[in-house]
XYZ file of C-alpha atoms in Angstrom:
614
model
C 0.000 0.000 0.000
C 2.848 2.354 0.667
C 5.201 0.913 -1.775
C 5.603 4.969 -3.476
C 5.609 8.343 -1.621
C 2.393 9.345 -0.185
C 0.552 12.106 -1.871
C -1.301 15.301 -0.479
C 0.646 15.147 3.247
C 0.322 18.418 5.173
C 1.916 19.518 8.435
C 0.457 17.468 10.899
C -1.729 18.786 13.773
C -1.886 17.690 17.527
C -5.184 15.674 18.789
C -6.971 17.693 21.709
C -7.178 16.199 24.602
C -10.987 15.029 24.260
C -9.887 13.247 20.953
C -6.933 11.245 21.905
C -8.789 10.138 24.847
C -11.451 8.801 21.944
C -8.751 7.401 19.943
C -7.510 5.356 23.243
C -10.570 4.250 24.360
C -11.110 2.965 20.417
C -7.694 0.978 20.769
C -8.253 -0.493 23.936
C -12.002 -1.872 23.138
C -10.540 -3.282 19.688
C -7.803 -4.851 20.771
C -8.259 -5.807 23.955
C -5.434 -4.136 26.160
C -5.667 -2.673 29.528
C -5.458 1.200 30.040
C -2.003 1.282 30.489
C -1.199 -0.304 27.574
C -3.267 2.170 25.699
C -1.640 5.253 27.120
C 1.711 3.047 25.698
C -0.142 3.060 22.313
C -1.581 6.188 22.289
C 0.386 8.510 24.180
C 0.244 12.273 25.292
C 1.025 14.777 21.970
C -0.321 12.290 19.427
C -0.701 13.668 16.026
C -2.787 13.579 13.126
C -1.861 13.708 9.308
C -3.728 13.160 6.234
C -2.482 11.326 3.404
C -3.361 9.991 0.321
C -2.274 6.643 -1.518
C -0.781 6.242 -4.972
C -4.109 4.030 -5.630
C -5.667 7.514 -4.855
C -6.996 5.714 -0.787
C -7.280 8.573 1.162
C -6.281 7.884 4.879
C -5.478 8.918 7.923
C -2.239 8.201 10.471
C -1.629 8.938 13.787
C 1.888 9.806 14.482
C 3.475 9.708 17.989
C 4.900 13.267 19.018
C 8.686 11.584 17.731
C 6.994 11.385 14.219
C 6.620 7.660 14.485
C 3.594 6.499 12.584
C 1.548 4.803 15.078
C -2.073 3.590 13.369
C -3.718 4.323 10.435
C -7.233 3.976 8.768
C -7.692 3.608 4.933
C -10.553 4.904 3.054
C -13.576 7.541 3.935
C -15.105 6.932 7.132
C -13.254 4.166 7.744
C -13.494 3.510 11.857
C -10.773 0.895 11.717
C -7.263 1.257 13.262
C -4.477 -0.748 11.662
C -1.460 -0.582 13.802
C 1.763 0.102 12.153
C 5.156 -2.106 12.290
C 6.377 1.193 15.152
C 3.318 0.099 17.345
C 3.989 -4.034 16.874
C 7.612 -2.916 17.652
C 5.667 -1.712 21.600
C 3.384 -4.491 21.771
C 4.263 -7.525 19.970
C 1.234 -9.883 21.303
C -1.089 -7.134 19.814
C -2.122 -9.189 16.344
C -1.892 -12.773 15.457
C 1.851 -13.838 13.917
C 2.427 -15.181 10.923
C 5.499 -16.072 10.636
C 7.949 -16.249 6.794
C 11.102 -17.206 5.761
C 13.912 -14.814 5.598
C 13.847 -14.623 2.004
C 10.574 -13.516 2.049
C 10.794 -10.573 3.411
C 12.380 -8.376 0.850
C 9.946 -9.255 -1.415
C 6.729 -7.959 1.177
C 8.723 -4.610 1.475
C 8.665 -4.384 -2.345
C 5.105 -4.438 -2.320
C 4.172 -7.994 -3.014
C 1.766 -9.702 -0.826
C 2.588 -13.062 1.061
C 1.697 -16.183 -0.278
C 0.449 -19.205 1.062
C 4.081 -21.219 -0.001
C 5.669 -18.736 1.831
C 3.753 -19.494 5.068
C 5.613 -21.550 7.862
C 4.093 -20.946 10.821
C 0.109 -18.890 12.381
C -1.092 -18.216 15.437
C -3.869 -21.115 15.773
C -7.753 -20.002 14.553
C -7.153 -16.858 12.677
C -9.836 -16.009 10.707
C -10.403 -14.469 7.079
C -9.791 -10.726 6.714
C -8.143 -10.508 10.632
C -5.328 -8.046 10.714
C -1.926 -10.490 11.406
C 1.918 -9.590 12.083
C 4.218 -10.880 9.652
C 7.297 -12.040 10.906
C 10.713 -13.236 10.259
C 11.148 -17.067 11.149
C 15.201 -18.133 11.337
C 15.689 -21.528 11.754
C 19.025 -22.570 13.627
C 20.397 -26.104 15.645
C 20.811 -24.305 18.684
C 17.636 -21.772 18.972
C 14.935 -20.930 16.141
C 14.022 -17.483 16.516
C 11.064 -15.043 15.485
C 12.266 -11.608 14.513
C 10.023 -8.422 15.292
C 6.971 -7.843 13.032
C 8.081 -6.702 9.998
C 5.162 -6.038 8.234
C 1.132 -5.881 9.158
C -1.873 -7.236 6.656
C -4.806 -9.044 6.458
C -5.741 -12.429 6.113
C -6.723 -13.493 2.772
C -7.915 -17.027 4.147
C -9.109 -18.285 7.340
C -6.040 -20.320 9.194
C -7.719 -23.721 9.203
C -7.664 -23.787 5.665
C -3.742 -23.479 5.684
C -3.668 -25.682 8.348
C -5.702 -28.526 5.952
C -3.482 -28.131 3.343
C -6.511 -27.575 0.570
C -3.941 -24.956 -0.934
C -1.120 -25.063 -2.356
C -1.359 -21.799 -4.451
C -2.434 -18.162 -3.789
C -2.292 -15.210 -1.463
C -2.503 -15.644 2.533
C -1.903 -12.506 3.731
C -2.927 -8.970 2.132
C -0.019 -6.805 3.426
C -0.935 -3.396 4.211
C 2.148 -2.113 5.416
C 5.527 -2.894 6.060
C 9.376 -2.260 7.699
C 11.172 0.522 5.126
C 7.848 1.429 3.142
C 7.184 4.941 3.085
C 4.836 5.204 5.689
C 7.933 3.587 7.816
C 9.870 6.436 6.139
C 7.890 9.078 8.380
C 9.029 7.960 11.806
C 12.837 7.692 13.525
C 13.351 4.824 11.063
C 14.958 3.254 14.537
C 16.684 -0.711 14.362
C 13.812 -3.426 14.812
C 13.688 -5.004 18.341
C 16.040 -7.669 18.509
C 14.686 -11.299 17.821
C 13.042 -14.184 20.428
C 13.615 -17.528 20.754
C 11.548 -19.846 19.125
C 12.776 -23.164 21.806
C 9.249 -22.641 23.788
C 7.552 -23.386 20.533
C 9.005 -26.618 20.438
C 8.208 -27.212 24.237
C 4.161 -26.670 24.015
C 4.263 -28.569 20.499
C 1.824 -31.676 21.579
C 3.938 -35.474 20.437
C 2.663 -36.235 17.374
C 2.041 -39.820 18.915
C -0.491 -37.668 21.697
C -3.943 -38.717 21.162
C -6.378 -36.578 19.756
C -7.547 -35.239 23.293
C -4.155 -34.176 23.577
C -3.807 -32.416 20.671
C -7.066 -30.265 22.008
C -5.757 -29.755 24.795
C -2.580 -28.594 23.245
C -3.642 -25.959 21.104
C -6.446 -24.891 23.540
C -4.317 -23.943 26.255
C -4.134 -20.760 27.483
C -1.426 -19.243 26.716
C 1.302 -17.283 29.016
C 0.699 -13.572 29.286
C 4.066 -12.613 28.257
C 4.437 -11.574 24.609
C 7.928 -13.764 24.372
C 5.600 -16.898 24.883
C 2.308 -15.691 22.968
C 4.751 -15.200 19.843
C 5.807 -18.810 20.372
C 2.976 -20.721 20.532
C 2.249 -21.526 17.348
C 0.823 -24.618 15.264
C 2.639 -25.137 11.888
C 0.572 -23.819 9.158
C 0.143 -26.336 6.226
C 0.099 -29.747 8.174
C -3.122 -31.004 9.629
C -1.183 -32.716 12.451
C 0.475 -31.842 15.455
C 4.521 -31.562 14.627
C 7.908 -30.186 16.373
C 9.220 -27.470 15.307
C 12.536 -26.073 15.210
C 14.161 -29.105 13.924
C 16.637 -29.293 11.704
C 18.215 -31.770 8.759
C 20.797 -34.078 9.058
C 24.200 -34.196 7.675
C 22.777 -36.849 5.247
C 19.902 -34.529 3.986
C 22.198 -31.567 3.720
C 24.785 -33.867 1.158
C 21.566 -34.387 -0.671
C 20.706 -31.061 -0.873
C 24.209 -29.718 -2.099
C 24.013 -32.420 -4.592
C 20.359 -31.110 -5.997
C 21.814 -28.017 -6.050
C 24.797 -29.184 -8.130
C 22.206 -30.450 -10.409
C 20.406 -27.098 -10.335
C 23.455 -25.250 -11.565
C 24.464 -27.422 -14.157
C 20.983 -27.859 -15.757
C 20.743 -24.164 -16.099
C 22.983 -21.342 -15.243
C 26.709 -22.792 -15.883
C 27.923 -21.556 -19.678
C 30.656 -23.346 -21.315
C 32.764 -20.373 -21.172
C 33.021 -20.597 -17.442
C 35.475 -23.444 -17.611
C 38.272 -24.113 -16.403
C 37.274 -22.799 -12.642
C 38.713 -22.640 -9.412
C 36.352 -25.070 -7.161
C 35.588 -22.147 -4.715
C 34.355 -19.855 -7.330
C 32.272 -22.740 -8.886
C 31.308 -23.552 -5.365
C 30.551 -19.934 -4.555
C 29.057 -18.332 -7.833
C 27.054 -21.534 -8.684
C 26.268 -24.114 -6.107
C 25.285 -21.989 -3.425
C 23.098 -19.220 -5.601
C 21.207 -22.458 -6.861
C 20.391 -23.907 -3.131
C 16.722 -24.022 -2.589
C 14.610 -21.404 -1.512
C 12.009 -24.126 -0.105
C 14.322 -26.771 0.812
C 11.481 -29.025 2.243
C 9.776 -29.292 -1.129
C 13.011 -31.176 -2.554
C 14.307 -33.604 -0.065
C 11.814 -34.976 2.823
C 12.443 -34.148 6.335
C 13.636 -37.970 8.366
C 12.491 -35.927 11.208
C 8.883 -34.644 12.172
C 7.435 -33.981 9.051
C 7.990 -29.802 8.485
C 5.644 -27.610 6.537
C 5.475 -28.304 2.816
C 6.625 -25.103 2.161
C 8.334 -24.568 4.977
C 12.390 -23.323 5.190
C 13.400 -26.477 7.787
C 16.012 -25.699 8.011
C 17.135 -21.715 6.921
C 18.891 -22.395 3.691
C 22.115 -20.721 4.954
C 22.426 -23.864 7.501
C 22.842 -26.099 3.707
C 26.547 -25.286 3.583
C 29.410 -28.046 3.153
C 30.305 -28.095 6.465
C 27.405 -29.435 8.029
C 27.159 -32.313 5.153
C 28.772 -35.768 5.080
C 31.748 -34.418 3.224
C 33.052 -31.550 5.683
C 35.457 -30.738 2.907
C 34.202 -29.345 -0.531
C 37.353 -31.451 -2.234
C 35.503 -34.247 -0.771
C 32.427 -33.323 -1.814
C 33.319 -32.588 -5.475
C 35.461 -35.899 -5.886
C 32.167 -37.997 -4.995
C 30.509 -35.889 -7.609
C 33.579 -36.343 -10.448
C 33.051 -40.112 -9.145
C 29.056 -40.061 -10.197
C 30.400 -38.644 -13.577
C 28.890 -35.152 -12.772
C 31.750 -32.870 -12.851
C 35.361 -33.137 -14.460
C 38.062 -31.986 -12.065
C 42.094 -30.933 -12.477
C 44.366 -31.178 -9.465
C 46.788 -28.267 -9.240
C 49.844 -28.572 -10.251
C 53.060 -29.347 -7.992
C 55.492 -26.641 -7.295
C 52.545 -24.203 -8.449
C 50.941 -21.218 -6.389
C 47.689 -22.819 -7.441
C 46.410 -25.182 -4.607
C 42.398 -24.860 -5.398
C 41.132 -27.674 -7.482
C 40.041 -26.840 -11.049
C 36.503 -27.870 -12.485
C 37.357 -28.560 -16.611
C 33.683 -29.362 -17.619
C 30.618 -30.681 -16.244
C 28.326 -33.354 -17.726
C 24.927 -31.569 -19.062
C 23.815 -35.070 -20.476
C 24.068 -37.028 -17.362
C 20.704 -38.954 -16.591
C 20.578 -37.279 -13.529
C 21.108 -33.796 -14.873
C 18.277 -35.061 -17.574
C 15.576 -35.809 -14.936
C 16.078 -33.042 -12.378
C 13.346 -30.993 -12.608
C 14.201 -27.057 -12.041
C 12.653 -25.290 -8.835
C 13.116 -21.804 -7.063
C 16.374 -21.232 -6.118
C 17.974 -18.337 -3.484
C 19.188 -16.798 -6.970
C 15.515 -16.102 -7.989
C 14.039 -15.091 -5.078
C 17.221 -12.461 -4.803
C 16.955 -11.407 -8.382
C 12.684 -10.906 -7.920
C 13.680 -8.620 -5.331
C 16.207 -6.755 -6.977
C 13.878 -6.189 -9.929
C 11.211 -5.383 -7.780
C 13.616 -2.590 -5.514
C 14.667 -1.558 -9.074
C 11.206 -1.027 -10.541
C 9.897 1.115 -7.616
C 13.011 2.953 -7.693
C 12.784 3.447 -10.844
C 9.025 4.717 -9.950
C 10.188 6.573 -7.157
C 11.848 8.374 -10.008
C 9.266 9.214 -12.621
C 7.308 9.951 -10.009
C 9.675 12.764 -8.777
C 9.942 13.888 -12.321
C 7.081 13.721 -14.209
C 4.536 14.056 -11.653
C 3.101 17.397 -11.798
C 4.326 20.025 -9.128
C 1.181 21.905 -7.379
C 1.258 25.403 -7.171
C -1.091 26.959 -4.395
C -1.507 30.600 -4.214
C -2.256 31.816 -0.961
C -3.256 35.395 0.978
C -3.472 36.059 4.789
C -5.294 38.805 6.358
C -3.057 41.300 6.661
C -2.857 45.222 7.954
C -6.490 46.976 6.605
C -7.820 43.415 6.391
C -7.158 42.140 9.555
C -10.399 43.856 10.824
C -12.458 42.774 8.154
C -11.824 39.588 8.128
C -12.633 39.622 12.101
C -16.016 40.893 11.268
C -16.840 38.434 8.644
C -16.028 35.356 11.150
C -12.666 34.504 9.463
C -9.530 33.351 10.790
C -6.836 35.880 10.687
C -4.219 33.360 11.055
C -5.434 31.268 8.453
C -4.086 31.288 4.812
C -6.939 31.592 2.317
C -6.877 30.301 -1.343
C -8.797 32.569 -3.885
C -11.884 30.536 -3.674
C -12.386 30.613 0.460
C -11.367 34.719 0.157
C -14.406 34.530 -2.370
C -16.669 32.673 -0.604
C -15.816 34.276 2.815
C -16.809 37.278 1.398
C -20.390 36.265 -0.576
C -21.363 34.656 2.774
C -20.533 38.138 4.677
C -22.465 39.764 1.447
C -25.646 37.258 1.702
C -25.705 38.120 5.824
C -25.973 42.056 5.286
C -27.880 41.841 2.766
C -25.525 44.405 0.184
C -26.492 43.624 -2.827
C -27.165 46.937 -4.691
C -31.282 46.533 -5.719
C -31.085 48.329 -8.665
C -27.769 46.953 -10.464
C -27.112 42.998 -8.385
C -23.605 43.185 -10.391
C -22.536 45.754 -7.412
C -22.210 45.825 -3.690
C -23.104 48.376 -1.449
C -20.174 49.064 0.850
C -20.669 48.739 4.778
C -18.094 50.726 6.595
C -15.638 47.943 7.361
C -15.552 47.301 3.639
C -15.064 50.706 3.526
C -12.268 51.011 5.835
C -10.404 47.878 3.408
C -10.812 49.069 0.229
C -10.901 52.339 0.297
C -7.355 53.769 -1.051
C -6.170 53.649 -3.929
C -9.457 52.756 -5.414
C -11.423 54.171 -7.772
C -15.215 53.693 -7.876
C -16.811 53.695 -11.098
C -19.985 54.698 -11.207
C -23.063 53.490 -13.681
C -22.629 56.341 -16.091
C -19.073 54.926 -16.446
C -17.189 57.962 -14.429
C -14.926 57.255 -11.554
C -14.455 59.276 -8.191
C -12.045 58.747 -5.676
C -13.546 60.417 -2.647
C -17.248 58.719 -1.912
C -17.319 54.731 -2.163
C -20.506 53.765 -1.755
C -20.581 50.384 -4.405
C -18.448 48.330 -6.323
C -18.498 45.369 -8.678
C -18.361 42.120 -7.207
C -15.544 41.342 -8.752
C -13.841 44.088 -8.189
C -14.206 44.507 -4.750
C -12.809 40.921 -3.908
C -9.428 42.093 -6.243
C -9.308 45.145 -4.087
C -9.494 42.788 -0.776
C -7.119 40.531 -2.301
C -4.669 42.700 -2.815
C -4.224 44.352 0.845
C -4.176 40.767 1.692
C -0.310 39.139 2.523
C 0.721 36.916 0.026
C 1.896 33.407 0.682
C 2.346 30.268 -1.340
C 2.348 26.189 -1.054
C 4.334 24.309 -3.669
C 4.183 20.399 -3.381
C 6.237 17.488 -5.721
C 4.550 14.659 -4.437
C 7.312 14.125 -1.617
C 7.630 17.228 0.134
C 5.523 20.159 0.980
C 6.780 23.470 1.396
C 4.265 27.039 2.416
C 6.351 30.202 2.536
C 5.420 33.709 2.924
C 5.557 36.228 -0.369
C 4.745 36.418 -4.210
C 5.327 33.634 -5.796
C 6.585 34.541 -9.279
C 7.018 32.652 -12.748
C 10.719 31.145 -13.706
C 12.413 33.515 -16.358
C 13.151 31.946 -19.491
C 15.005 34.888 -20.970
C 17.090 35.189 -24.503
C 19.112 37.973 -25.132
C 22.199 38.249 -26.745
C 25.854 38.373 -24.771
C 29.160 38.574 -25.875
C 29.182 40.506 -29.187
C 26.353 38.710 -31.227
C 25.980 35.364 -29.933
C 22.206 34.839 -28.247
C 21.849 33.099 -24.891
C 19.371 31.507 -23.400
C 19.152 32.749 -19.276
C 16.890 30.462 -16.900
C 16.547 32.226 -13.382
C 13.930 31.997 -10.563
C 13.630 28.554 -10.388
C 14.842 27.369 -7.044
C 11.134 27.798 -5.024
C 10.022 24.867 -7.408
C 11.503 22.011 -5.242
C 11.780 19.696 -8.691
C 14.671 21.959 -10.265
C 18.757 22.104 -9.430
C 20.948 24.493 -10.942
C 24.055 22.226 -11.504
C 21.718 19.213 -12.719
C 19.423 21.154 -15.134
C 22.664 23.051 -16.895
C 23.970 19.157 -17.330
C 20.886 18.068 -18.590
C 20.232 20.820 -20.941
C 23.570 20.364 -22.276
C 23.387 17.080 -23.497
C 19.419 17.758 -24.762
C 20.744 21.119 -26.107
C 24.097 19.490 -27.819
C 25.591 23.262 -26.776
C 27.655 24.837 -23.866
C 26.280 25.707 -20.373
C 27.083 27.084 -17.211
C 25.992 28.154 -13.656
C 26.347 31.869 -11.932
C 25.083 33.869 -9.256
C 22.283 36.095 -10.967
C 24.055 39.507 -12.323
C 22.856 42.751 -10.213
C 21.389 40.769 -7.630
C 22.820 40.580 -3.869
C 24.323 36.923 -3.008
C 22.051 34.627 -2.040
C 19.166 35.834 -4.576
C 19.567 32.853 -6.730
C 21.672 31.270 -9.527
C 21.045 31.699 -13.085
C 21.592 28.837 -16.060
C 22.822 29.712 -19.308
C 22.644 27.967 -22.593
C 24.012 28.353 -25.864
C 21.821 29.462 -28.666
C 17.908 30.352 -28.748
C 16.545 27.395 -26.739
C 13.033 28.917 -25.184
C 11.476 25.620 -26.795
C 14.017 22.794 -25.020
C 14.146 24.321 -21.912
C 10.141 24.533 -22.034
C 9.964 21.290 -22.558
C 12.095 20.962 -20.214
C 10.374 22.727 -17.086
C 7.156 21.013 -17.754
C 8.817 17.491 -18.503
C 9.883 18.401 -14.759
C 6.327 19.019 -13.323
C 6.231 22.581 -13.991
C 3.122 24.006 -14.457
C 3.242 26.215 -17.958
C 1.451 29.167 -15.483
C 4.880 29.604 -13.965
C 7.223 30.062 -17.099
C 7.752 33.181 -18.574
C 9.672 33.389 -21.504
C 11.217 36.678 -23.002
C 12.973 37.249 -26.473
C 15.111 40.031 -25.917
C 17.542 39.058 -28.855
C 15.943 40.872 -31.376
C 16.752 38.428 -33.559
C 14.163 36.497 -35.683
C-alpha cells in the first residue's frame, strides 16, 4: 500500500485532549489491552496527518509526538485502526503472527503480498480478513528465533484452511504495510527489536504420537501472558497434524541437498565459457546461488514432518560443512566419481592449490531428470527487480509528476479587521476561492447587494475602511471618483481585498511540501544576446520549485541542447538571490519542454525574447 511516496501530506496537527482520549478508548475496546497499555499506544502529543495513496486511498495516520507512525485507517469513514510495524515494535502480542522465511521478506517490502508457499508458521484459529503480524522465522540447531513484526496485513484465508493443506497456491496474507515502506519512512526509522527464541515453541508442540484429546488440549491452552511466549505458541501452518518445530536436517539430507543443487546449476545457469574454474568460485558463484529457496519441497524431512513449504532448516544452515563431506574437495570428488563434474588437481610446485573444475556433464541422466525449482538466486533477483522497478518509480514519479502550485493570501494590515467581522480566521491562509466565498457569505448576511444593479455591492463601513485607497469607484454612467465609495463590482471589490491581503504560497512534488510567505513569481526563461552577437538563453527563478537544481538542469540541458552551459550567481542581484543557467543558442522551446517534462506548471514560465533576432 505504501510501496511509493504518499501524496497530499500536510503539516500534521496535535489531537486535543478530548480526541486522543477517543482514539484510546477505540484501541483499547478493539484490541483488547488494559489502560495502560493504551496510554503506551496512544500517548500524550499524538498527532494527526492526512495522506493519500498512490491508488488515490485517502487515509489517515496517527503519528506519535517523535513522528513515528503509530495507526492508520484507509478509506472515507473508515473507523478501523491498523497498527503500524512502530506500534507491533511496543506491543508484539497485539495481532496474530504469521510467521515467513527470511527470504521472504524483501519481497513484502517491495510491495508484493505473502503467499500461502511462503507461510511456515500462524497463530492457531485466525480467521479471514483478521489483521496479522508478519514475521521473520530463522531456523538454527541451537535456537529458532522469530524476529520483530516486519510487516502488518490481512488475512486473505481463514487459518484452518492453511492448516488442511486444501492450498497449495495463492495469497494468505494482504499486506498493508511494512518495515522501510514509506509510511515507515515518516518515523525515527529506529533498528527493529532484537529477535526471540523460538525453543518454547518446540516445548508446548503436543507429540505427534499424543492422542487426539491431547492435541485439544494442546492448542487450547491458554497461553502465558508474556508476549515472548504468545509469539511462540504456534501450530505449523500447512500440516493437519500436530509436529515439532525447530528441527533441523541431518548431515545426510544436507549432502543431498548440495548435490540437488549441483544439479540445479548445471541444468541451467553454468555456460561453457566458465570453464576451467577454481572449485571455490564454482562452489561460490554456482552451487550456493542455486540452493533451494524451499528446501522441504526437494528432499523430505527424516524428522517430524515440516511444513510443505516450509524453510526447515534456513537455507544458509545447507553449507558443506554441516554435510557428510566436511570438505568441498571431498564433496566434489564424490561428484567427479558419479560422472557429474570433471576436475584438475593443481599442479606441484605451483601457487595454485584450489582444485580446477574442466567441464561438467549436461547429459548425465541425472542432470536429464532433475526438474528445475526456485532457487535463493531467484528469489534475490525478484527482489532486486522489484527494488529496481519502484526505484525506478520513485523516479518518474519525482519527475514527471506534476508540481502543485497553491496561491495563498493572509489577512493582513487593513484586512485584519475585516476579516474579524466576517467570522474569518486571521491566522489562516486563504486560497482565492475561500477569500471569495468568505466574502459572498458576509455579502448574503448584510444583505448588500445593490437593488437596482445585483452586479454591485453596497459598501458597509468595514468594507469601507479595506478598500478604500487607492481605489477608484466607477460609477453606472461609467465615471470614476475617488472620494465617496458607496458600491463596487463584485468582482472588483474581492481584487481590491485581495490585494491588501499578505501573500503566501504552497508548492508540493509529491514528496515534500513546502508554504512560505511572499509572491510567488514565474521562472524567467530569458534570450538575449551576450558577448558581441551570440544569443543566450538565461533560466533564473527557479529554485522555489523544489523539482529543479541548478548544476543538474545546466547538465541536462547540455546534453538535450548538444551546446555549452554554465551556472552563476544572478548579475545585479545581492548573493544569495539565486543562480542563473545559461545555454548556448535560442533554446526557449528545449528548456520549455524541459520545465514542464519536470512538473512545472506552464502558469509559472515566462519566456522573453530580448535578442531581437528572428
Amino acid at each position: 500500500m505504501f510501496k511509493k511516496p504518499l501524496g497530499g501530506l500536510k503539516t500534521s496537527t496535535p489531537l486535543r485532549s478530548s480526541d486522543r482520549r477517543k482514539l484510546r478508548q477505540r484501541v483499547v475496546s478493539a484490541f483488547g489491552i488494559s489502560s495502560e497499555d493504551g496510554d503506551l499506544l496512544v500517548p500524550d502529543g499524538i498527532q494527526s496527518v492526512k495522506f493519500t495513496t498512490h491508488l488515490e486511498e485517502h487515509g489517515v495516520a496517527y503519528l506519535a509526538p517523535d513522528g513515528d507512525p503509530l495507526w492508520l485507517t484507509v478509506g472515507k469513514g473508515s473507523e478501523e485502526l491498523i497498527p503500524t510495524v512502530y506500534t507491533l515494535w511496543k506491543r508484539r502480542d497485539l495481532l496474530p503472527v504469521i510467521s515467513t522465511p527470511a527470504s521472504v521478506i524483501p519481497i513484502l517490502v517491495g510491495g508484493a503480498d505473502l503467499m500461502i508457499p511462503g507461510v511456515v508458521h500462524h497463530t492457531p484459529g485466525v480467521k479471514q480478513d483478521q489483521l496479522v503480524s508478519i514475521v521473520q522465522y530463522n531456523s538454527s540447531r541451537e535456537a529458532p528465533t522469530l524476529s520483530a513484526p516486519l510487516a502488518v496485513g490481512r488475512m486473505a484465508l481463514p487459518g484452518d484452511q492453511l492448516g488442511q493443506g486444501t492450498q497449495e497456491k495463492g495469497k494468505a496474507v494482504f499486506v498493508l504495510q511494512t518495515w522501510k515502506d514509506h509510511l515507515w519512512d515518516l518515523g525515527s526509522k529506529g533498528d527493529a527489536p532484537e529477535p526471540i527464541s523460538f525453543n518454547s515453541a518446540s516445548e508446548k508442540a503436543p507429540d505427534q504420537s499424543s492422542d487426539e484429546s491431547q492435541k485439544d488440549e494442546a492448542l487450547t491452552k491458554e497461553a502465558d501472558p508474556s508476549p515472548t511466549d504468545k509469539l511462540a505458541d504456534f501450530i505449523i501452518a500447512p500440516s493437519g497434524t500436530p509436529t515439532a518445530t525447530g528441527s533441523s536436517y541431518n548431515a545426510q539430507e544436507i549432502s543431498s541437498l548440495l548435490h540437488t543443487s549441483l544439479l540445479q546449476a548445471i541444468g541451467s545457469t553454468i555456460p561453457s565459457s566458465a570453464f576451467p574454474i577454481p572449485a571455490t568460485l564454482f562452489y561460490t558463484n554456482y552451487i550456493l546461488p542455486s540452493r533451494p529457496a524451499f528446501p522441504a519441497l526437494i528432499v523430505p524431512h527424516s524428522g517430524p514432518k515440516p511444513p510443505d513449504a516450509s524453510p526447515c532448516p534456513s537455507t544458509s544452515e545447507i553449507t558443506i560443512k554441516s554435510s557428510t563431506h566436511k570438505s568441498l574437495t571431498a564433496f566434489l570428488k564424490s561428484e567427479e566419481k558419479a560422472g557429474l563434474i570433471t576436475t584438475k588437481a593443481p599442479q606441484k610446485h605451483s601457487n595454485q592449490t584450489d582444485l580446477m573444475i574442466t567441464s561438467v556433464n549436461v547429459k548425465h541422466p541425472s542432470v536429464d531428470g532433475h526438474y528445475l525449482y526456485v532457487t535463493l538466486k531467484d528469489i534475490e533477483i525478484t527482489a532486486a527487480k522489484k527494488a529496481k522497478r519502484e526505484e525506478k518509480a520513485r523516479e518518474e514519479a519525482a519527475g514527471n509528476g506534476e508540481v502543485l502550485v497553491t496561491e495563498l493570501w493572509k489577512p493582513h494590515q487593513a484586512t485584519l479587521v475585516l476579516f474579524e467581522k466576517m467570522g474569518g480566521d486571521i491566522s489562516k491562509q486563504y486560497t482565492i476561492a475561500e477569500i471569495k466565498a468568505t466574502v459572498n457569505s458576509y455579502i448574503t448576511a448584510n444583505s448588500l447587494v445593490n437593488p437596482r444593479e445585483p452586479a454591485y455591492i453596497n459598501l458597509d463601513e468595514p468594507l469601507i475602511d479595506c478598500v478604500s485607497s487607492k481605489v477608484k469607484c466607477k460609477s453606472k454612467d461609467g465615471g470614476g471618483t475617488q472620494a465617496s465609495l458607496e458600491f463596487m463590482r463584485r468582482d472588483e471589490l474581492t481584487k481590491a481585498i485581495v490585494d491588501r491581503m499578505q501573500n503566501w504560497y504552497e508548492i508540493s512534488d509529491g514528496k515534500e511540501v513546502i508554504r512560505k510567505k511572499g509572491e510567488l513569481k514565474p521562472i524567467q526563461v530569458v534570450m538575449k544576446v551576450r558577448q558581441g552577437r551570440k544569443v543566450s538563453t538565461l533560466i533564473s527563478g527557479f529554485e522555489p520549485f523544489l523539482v529543479l537544481n541548478a548544476e543538474d538542469m545546466a547538465e541536462d540541458l547540455r546534453k538535450t541542447c548538444a551546446g555549452a552551459t554554465s551556472v552563476s550567481p544572478i548579475p545585479g542581484k545581492h548573493a544569495g538571490s539565486g543562480m542563473e543557467v545559461m545555454v548556448q543558442g535560442k533554446q526557449s522551446q528545449a528548456v520549455m519542454e524541459y520545465l514542464t517534462g519536470k512538473g512545472i506548471p506552464k502558469k509559472w514560465i515566462e519566456t522573453h525574447d530580448l535578442s531581437g533576432k528572428k
